[in-house]
Amino acid sequence: MTVLNVLSALFLLAGAGFCLAGTVGVLRFPDVYCRLHALTKVDNLGLGLVVVGLSLEAGSWATALKLFLVWFLVLISSAFTCQLIARAALRRGVGAWGGSRES
Amino acid sequence: MHELRTGVAFFLFLTLLAGLVRVIRGPTLTDRFIVAQLFGTTGVGVLVLLAADGDRGALRDVALIFALLAPVTVVAFVRFAIGDPPEASREEPRR
């Protein structure tokens, strides 16, 4: 167990925690827009932490760079898709949460 | 480390399965589609974790393709959900 192993393990576990938080947000938040917010931010942070943890042990610069390229693509696509889905929901007349949780 | 990576990958897979609850319950069509986005992000995470072990580097390329194709599905969904663009934004046909 070197220092790098411990660091990598910490990053992986933190990423798993953030991914869990994203799923909990999708399941618990009251409307589409809040759920999108949880999904496209928290999950990307979780994926980023996983990528950092893996690239610490990747063994080669090429592998680490490819991992970061994957993360970069997911980040860009999430930024665009979040806006597109929210606009589609607005056009379809999906209302936003009013501020009082029933039940 | 191999066990930790596999365990984290399995945990992410479980969060994916939990996300399916929203597909069943989500009141609107958009709610159901959001879970496809969740599958994109977390699925890429699972693939990247599995690619780190042994001789499975090809899975990293699969994750890359996933990340590239996720926006295409979203554009298709948005086209389907809000229909064609309104008349004003449509290009005039050439005579």
mmCIF file of C-alpha atoms in Angstrom:
data_model
loop_
_atom_site.group_PDB
_atom_site.id
_atom_site.type_symbol
_atom_site.label_atom_id
_atom_site.label_comp_id
_atom_site.label_asym_id
_atom_site.label_seq_id
_atom_site.Cartn_x
_atom_site.Cartn_y
_atom_site.Cartn_z
ATOM 1 C CA MET A 1 0.000 0.000 0.000
ATOM 2 C CA THR A 2 1.717 3.131 -1.192
ATOM 3 C CA VAL A 3 0.545 6.717 -0.788
ATOM 4 C CA LEU A 4 -0.701 6.648 -4.383
ATOM 5 C CA ASN A 5 -2.865 3.594 -3.668
ATOM 6 C CA VAL A 6 -4.472 5.294 -0.688
ATOM 7 C CA LEU A 7 -5.104 8.516 -2.624
ATOM 8 C CA SER A 8 -6.632 6.585 -5.522
ATOM 9 C CA ALA A 9 -8.895 4.622 -3.187
ATOM 10 C CA LEU A 10 -10.065 7.829 -1.506
ATOM 11 C CA PHE A 11 -10.907 9.437 -4.850
ATOM 12 C CA LEU A 12 -12.797 6.338 -6.008
ATOM 13 C CA LEU A 13 -14.850 6.169 -2.823
ATOM 14 C CA ALA A 14 -15.648 9.896 -2.983
ATOM 15 C CA GLY A 15 -16.769 9.482 -6.598
ATOM 16 C CA ALA A 16 -19.035 6.598 -5.621
ATOM 17 C CA GLY A 17 -20.546 8.766 -2.890
ATOM 18 C CA PHE A 18 -21.285 11.599 -5.301
ATOM 19 C CA CYS A 19 -22.857 9.220 -7.822
ATOM 20 C CA LEU A 20 -25.101 7.902 -5.051
ATOM 21 C CA ALA A 21 -26.046 11.479 -4.181
ATOM 22 C CA GLY A 22 -26.979 12.139 -7.808
ATOM 23 C CA THR A 23 -29.250 9.098 -7.934
ATOM 24 C CA VAL A 24 -30.879 10.044 -4.625
ATOM 25 C CA GLY A 25 -31.520 13.513 -6.053
ATOM 26 C CA VAL A 26 -33.160 12.073 -9.161
ATOM 27 C CA LEU A 27 -35.389 9.921 -6.981
ATOM 28 C CA ARG A 28 -36.286 12.467 -4.302
ATOM 29 C CA PHE A 29 -36.443 15.913 -5.881
ATOM 30 C CA PRO A 30 -39.886 17.350 -6.608
ATOM 31 C CA ASP A 31 -39.842 18.309 -10.293
ATOM 32 C CA VAL A 32 -38.051 17.731 -13.583
ATOM 33 C CA TYR A 33 -35.831 20.783 -13.321
ATOM 34 C CA CYS A 34 -34.531 19.971 -9.841
ATOM 35 C CA ARG A 35 -33.878 16.400 -10.950
ATOM 36 C CA LEU A 36 -31.954 17.572 -13.992
ATOM 37 C CA HIS A 37 -29.895 19.825 -11.762
ATOM 38 C CA ALA A 38 -28.948 16.932 -9.493
ATOM 39 C CA LEU A 39 -28.250 14.640 -12.411
ATOM 40 C CA THR A 40 -26.083 16.814 -14.625
ATOM 41 C CA LYS A 41 -23.948 18.324 -11.882
ATOM 42 C CA VAL A 42 -23.482 15.834 -9.083
ATOM 43 C CA ASP A 43 -23.041 12.810 -11.306
ATOM 44 C CA ASN A 44 -20.406 14.547 -13.383
ATOM 45 C CA LEU A 45 -18.468 15.433 -10.247
ATOM 46 C CA GLY A 46 -18.668 11.783 -9.195
ATOM 47 C CA LEU A 47 -17.416 10.629 -12.581
ATOM 48 C CA GLY A 48 -14.617 13.181 -12.428
ATOM 49 C CA LEU A 49 -13.456 11.927 -9.035
ATOM 50 C CA VAL A 50 -13.523 8.343 -10.318
ATOM 51 C CA VAL A 51 -11.456 9.398 -13.340
ATOM 52 C CA VAL A 52 -8.896 11.167 -11.144
ATOM 53 C CA GLY A 53 -8.651 8.119 -8.885
ATOM 54 C CA LEU A 54 -8.137 5.784 -11.828
ATOM 55 C CA SER A 55 -5.622 8.001 -13.613
ATOM 56 C CA LEU A 56 -3.447 8.123 -10.494
ATOM 57 C CA GLU A 57 -2.869 4.389 -11.030
ATOM 58 C CA ALA A 58 -3.190 4.286 -14.801
ATOM 59 C CA GLY A 59 0.490 3.552 -15.335
ATOM 60 C CA SER A 60 0.861 5.570 -18.521
ATOM 61 C CA TRP A 61 0.204 9.124 -19.609
ATOM 62 C CA ALA A 62 -1.766 7.965 -22.655
ATOM 63 C CA THR A 63 -4.277 6.071 -20.508
ATOM 64 C CA ALA A 64 -4.659 8.971 -18.086
ATOM 65 C CA LEU A 65 -5.234 11.418 -20.934
ATOM 66 C CA LYS A 66 -7.836 9.152 -22.490
ATOM 67 C CA LEU A 67 -9.656 8.946 -19.160
ATOM 68 C CA PHE A 68 -9.703 12.730 -18.924
ATOM 69 C CA LEU A 69 -10.937 12.959 -22.517
ATOM 70 C CA VAL A 70 -13.879 10.731 -21.597
ATOM 71 C CA TRP A 71 -14.689 12.982 -18.651
ATOM 72 C CA PHE A 72 -14.351 16.111 -20.775
ATOM 73 C CA LEU A 73 -16.796 14.770 -23.364
ATOM 74 C CA VAL A 74 -19.328 13.834 -20.683
ATOM 75 C CA LEU A 75 -19.042 17.302 -19.141
ATOM 76 C CA ILE A 76 -19.674 19.081 -22.441
ATOM 77 C CA SER A 77 -22.542 16.819 -23.418
ATOM 78 C CA SER A 78 -24.167 17.213 -19.993
ATOM 79 C CA ALA A 79 -24.028 20.993 -20.179
ATOM 80 C CA PHE A 80 -25.808 20.988 -23.524
ATOM 81 C CA THR A 81 -28.275 18.195 -22.839
ATOM 82 C CA CYS A 82 -29.389 19.690 -19.521
ATOM 83 C CA GLN A 83 -30.435 22.883 -21.283
ATOM 84 C CA LEU A 84 -32.071 20.992 -24.178
ATOM 85 C CA ILE A 85 -34.119 18.705 -21.934
ATOM 86 C CA ALA A 86 -35.231 21.571 -19.699
ATOM 87 C CA ARG A 87 -36.340 23.583 -22.728
ATOM 88 C CA ALA A 88 -38.235 20.602 -24.111
ATOM 89 C CA ALA A 89 -39.976 20.153 -20.765
ATOM 90 C CA LEU A 90 -40.950 23.845 -20.725
ATOM 91 C CA ARG A 91 -42.322 23.615 -24.273
ATOM 92 C CA ARG A 92 -44.375 20.604 -23.277
ATOM 93 C CA GLY A 93 -45.831 22.610 -20.399
ATOM 94 C CA VAL A 94 -44.259 20.734 -17.492
ATOM 95 C CA GLY A 95 -44.780 22.978 -14.484
ATOM 96 C CA ALA A 96 -42.080 23.866 -12.009
ATOM 97 C CA TRP A 97 -42.329 22.975 -8.345
ATOM 98 C CA GLY A 98 -44.424 25.453 -6.380
ATOM 99 C CA GLY A 99 -42.595 25.143 -3.077
ATOM 100 C CA SER A 100 -44.731 22.896 -0.872
ATOM 101 C CA ARG A 101 -44.075 19.195 -0.736
ATOM 102 C CA GLU A 102 -47.238 17.146 -0.433
ATOM 103 C CA SER A 103 -47.118 13.905 1.575
ATOM 104 C CA MET B 1 -7.052 -2.418 -5.504
ATOM 105 C CA HIS B 2 -8.668 -4.766 -7.993
ATOM 106 C CA GLU B 3 -11.340 -5.669 -5.447
ATOM 107 C CA LEU B 4 -11.995 -2.020 -4.618
ATOM 108 C CA ARG B 5 -12.436 -1.083 -8.277
ATOM 109 C CA THR B 6 -14.799 -3.971 -8.911
ATOM 110 C CA GLY B 7 -16.739 -3.120 -5.779
ATOM 111 C CA VAL B 8 -17.133 0.538 -6.758
ATOM 112 C CA ALA B 9 -18.228 -0.502 -10.252
ATOM 113 C CA PHE B 10 -20.863 -2.797 -8.752
ATOM 114 C CA PHE B 11 -22.022 -0.005 -6.438
ATOM 115 C CA LEU B 12 -22.461 2.347 -9.394
ATOM 116 C CA PHE B 13 -24.421 -0.380 -11.152
ATOM 117 C CA LEU B 14 -26.732 -0.589 -8.132
ATOM 118 C CA THR B 15 -27.340 3.175 -8.280
ATOM 119 C CA LEU B 16 -28.293 2.709 -11.945
ATOM 120 C CA LEU B 17 -30.851 0.074 -10.960
ATOM 121 C CA ALA B 18 -32.230 2.417 -8.296
ATOM 122 C CA GLY B 19 -32.654 5.072 -10.961
ATOM 123 C CA LEU B 20 -35.109 2.809 -12.769
ATOM 124 C CA VAL B 21 -37.643 3.632 -10.046
ATOM 125 C CA ARG B 22 -37.956 7.076 -11.610
ATOM 126 C CA VAL B 23 -38.754 5.497 -14.977
ATOM 127 C CA ILE B 24 -41.658 3.651 -13.408
ATOM 128 C CA ARG B 25 -42.986 6.499 -11.252
ATOM 129 C CA GLY B 26 -41.980 9.679 -13.091
ATOM 130 C CA PRO B 27 -45.173 11.492 -13.950
ATOM 131 C CA THR B 28 -43.997 13.090 -17.200
ATOM 132 C CA LEU B 29 -42.216 11.777 -20.278
ATOM 133 C CA THR B 30 -39.265 14.031 -19.515
ATOM 134 C CA ASP B 31 -38.872 12.465 -16.076
ATOM 135 C CA ARG B 32 -38.552 9.089 -17.716
ATOM 136 C CA PHE B 33 -36.032 10.286 -20.245
ATOM 137 C CA ILE B 34 -33.815 11.860 -17.614
ATOM 138 C CA VAL B 35 -32.872 8.370 -16.462
ATOM 139 C CA ALA B 36 -31.327 7.711 -19.890
ATOM 140 C CA GLN B 37 -28.965 10.582 -19.111
ATOM 141 C CA LEU B 38 -28.191 8.976 -15.742
ATOM 142 C CA PHE B 39 -27.375 5.725 -17.539
ATOM 143 C CA GLY B 40 -25.028 7.632 -19.822
ATOM 144 C CA THR B 41 -22.976 9.236 -17.066
ATOM 145 C CA THR B 42 -22.892 6.381 -14.558
ATOM 146 C CA GLY B 43 -22.528 3.757 -17.274
ATOM 147 C CA VAL B 44 -19.407 5.522 -18.485
ATOM 148 C CA GLY B 45 -18.160 5.414 -14.902
ATOM 149 C CA VAL B 46 -18.741 1.656 -14.673
ATOM 150 C CA LEU B 47 -16.980 1.014 -17.987
ATOM 151 C CA VAL B 48 -13.969 3.134 -17.062
ATOM 152 C CA LEU B 49 -13.637 1.295 -13.744
ATOM 153 C CA LEU B 50 -13.825 -2.113 -15.385
ATOM 154 C CA ALA B 51 -11.302 -1.097 -18.048
ATOM 155 C CA ALA B 52 -8.619 -0.507 -15.401
ATOM 156 C CA ASP B 53 -8.218 -4.220 -14.610
ATOM 157 C CA GLY B 54 -6.391 -6.828 -16.609
ATOM 158 C CA ASP B 55 -6.474 -6.897 -20.379
ATOM 159 C CA ARG B 56 -9.683 -4.937 -20.866
ATOM 160 C CA GLY B 57 -8.400 -1.611 -22.131
ATOM 161 C CA ALA B 58 -10.870 -1.733 -25.005
ATOM 162 C CA LEU B 59 -13.680 -0.918 -22.569
ATOM 163 C CA ARG B 60 -12.153 2.550 -22.259
ATOM 164 C CA ASP B 61 -12.872 3.093 -25.950
ATOM 165 C CA VAL B 62 -16.414 1.861 -25.389
ATOM 166 C CA ALA B 63 -16.791 4.510 -22.677
ATOM 167 C CA LEU B 64 -15.538 7.124 -25.125
ATOM 168 C CA ILE B 65 -18.169 6.097 -27.669
ATOM 169 C CA PHE B 66 -20.858 6.202 -24.977
ATOM 170 C CA ALA B 67 -19.856 9.731 -24.051
ATOM 171 C CA LEU B 68 -19.957 10.770 -27.714
ATOM 172 C CA LEU B 69 -23.325 9.213 -28.489
ATOM 173 C CA ALA B 70 -25.220 10.375 -25.397
ATOM 174 C CA PRO B 71 -25.988 13.857 -26.799
ATOM 175 C CA VAL B 72 -27.321 12.307 -30.016
ATOM 176 C CA THR B 73 -30.012 10.451 -28.095
ATOM 177 C CA VAL B 74 -30.948 13.674 -26.315
ATOM 178 C CA VAL B 75 -31.311 15.617 -29.554
ATOM 179 C CA ALA B 76 -33.484 12.831 -30.947
ATOM 180 C CA PHE B 77 -35.637 12.907 -27.818
ATOM 181 C CA VAL B 78 -36.036 16.685 -27.929
ATOM 182 C CA ARG B 79 -37.068 16.518 -31.593
ATOM 183 C CA PHE B 80 -39.619 13.872 -30.693
ATOM 184 C CA ALA B 81 -40.857 15.698 -27.586
ATOM 185 C CA ILE B 82 -41.464 19.176 -28.986
ATOM 186 C CA GLY B 83 -42.117 18.277 -32.605
ATOM 187 C CA ASP B 84 -40.908 20.126 -35.670
ATOM 188 C CA PRO B 85 -39.583 23.667 -35.459
ATOM 189 C CA PRO B 86 -42.179 26.407 -35.964
ATOM 190 C CA GLU B 87 -42.799 27.865 -39.420
ATOM 191 C CA ALA B 88 -40.768 31.026 -38.803
ATOM 192 C CA SER B 89 -37.494 29.185 -38.252
ATOM 193 C CA ARG B 90 -37.851 26.858 -41.216
ATOM 194 C CA GLU B 91 -35.786 27.517 -44.277
ATOM 195 C CA GLU B 92 -37.600 28.678 -47.400
ATOM 196 C CA PRO B 93 -37.525 26.081 -50.173
ATOM 197 C CA ARG B 94 -35.538 27.106 -53.240
ATOM 198 C CA ARG B 95 -37.502 27.801 -56.389
#
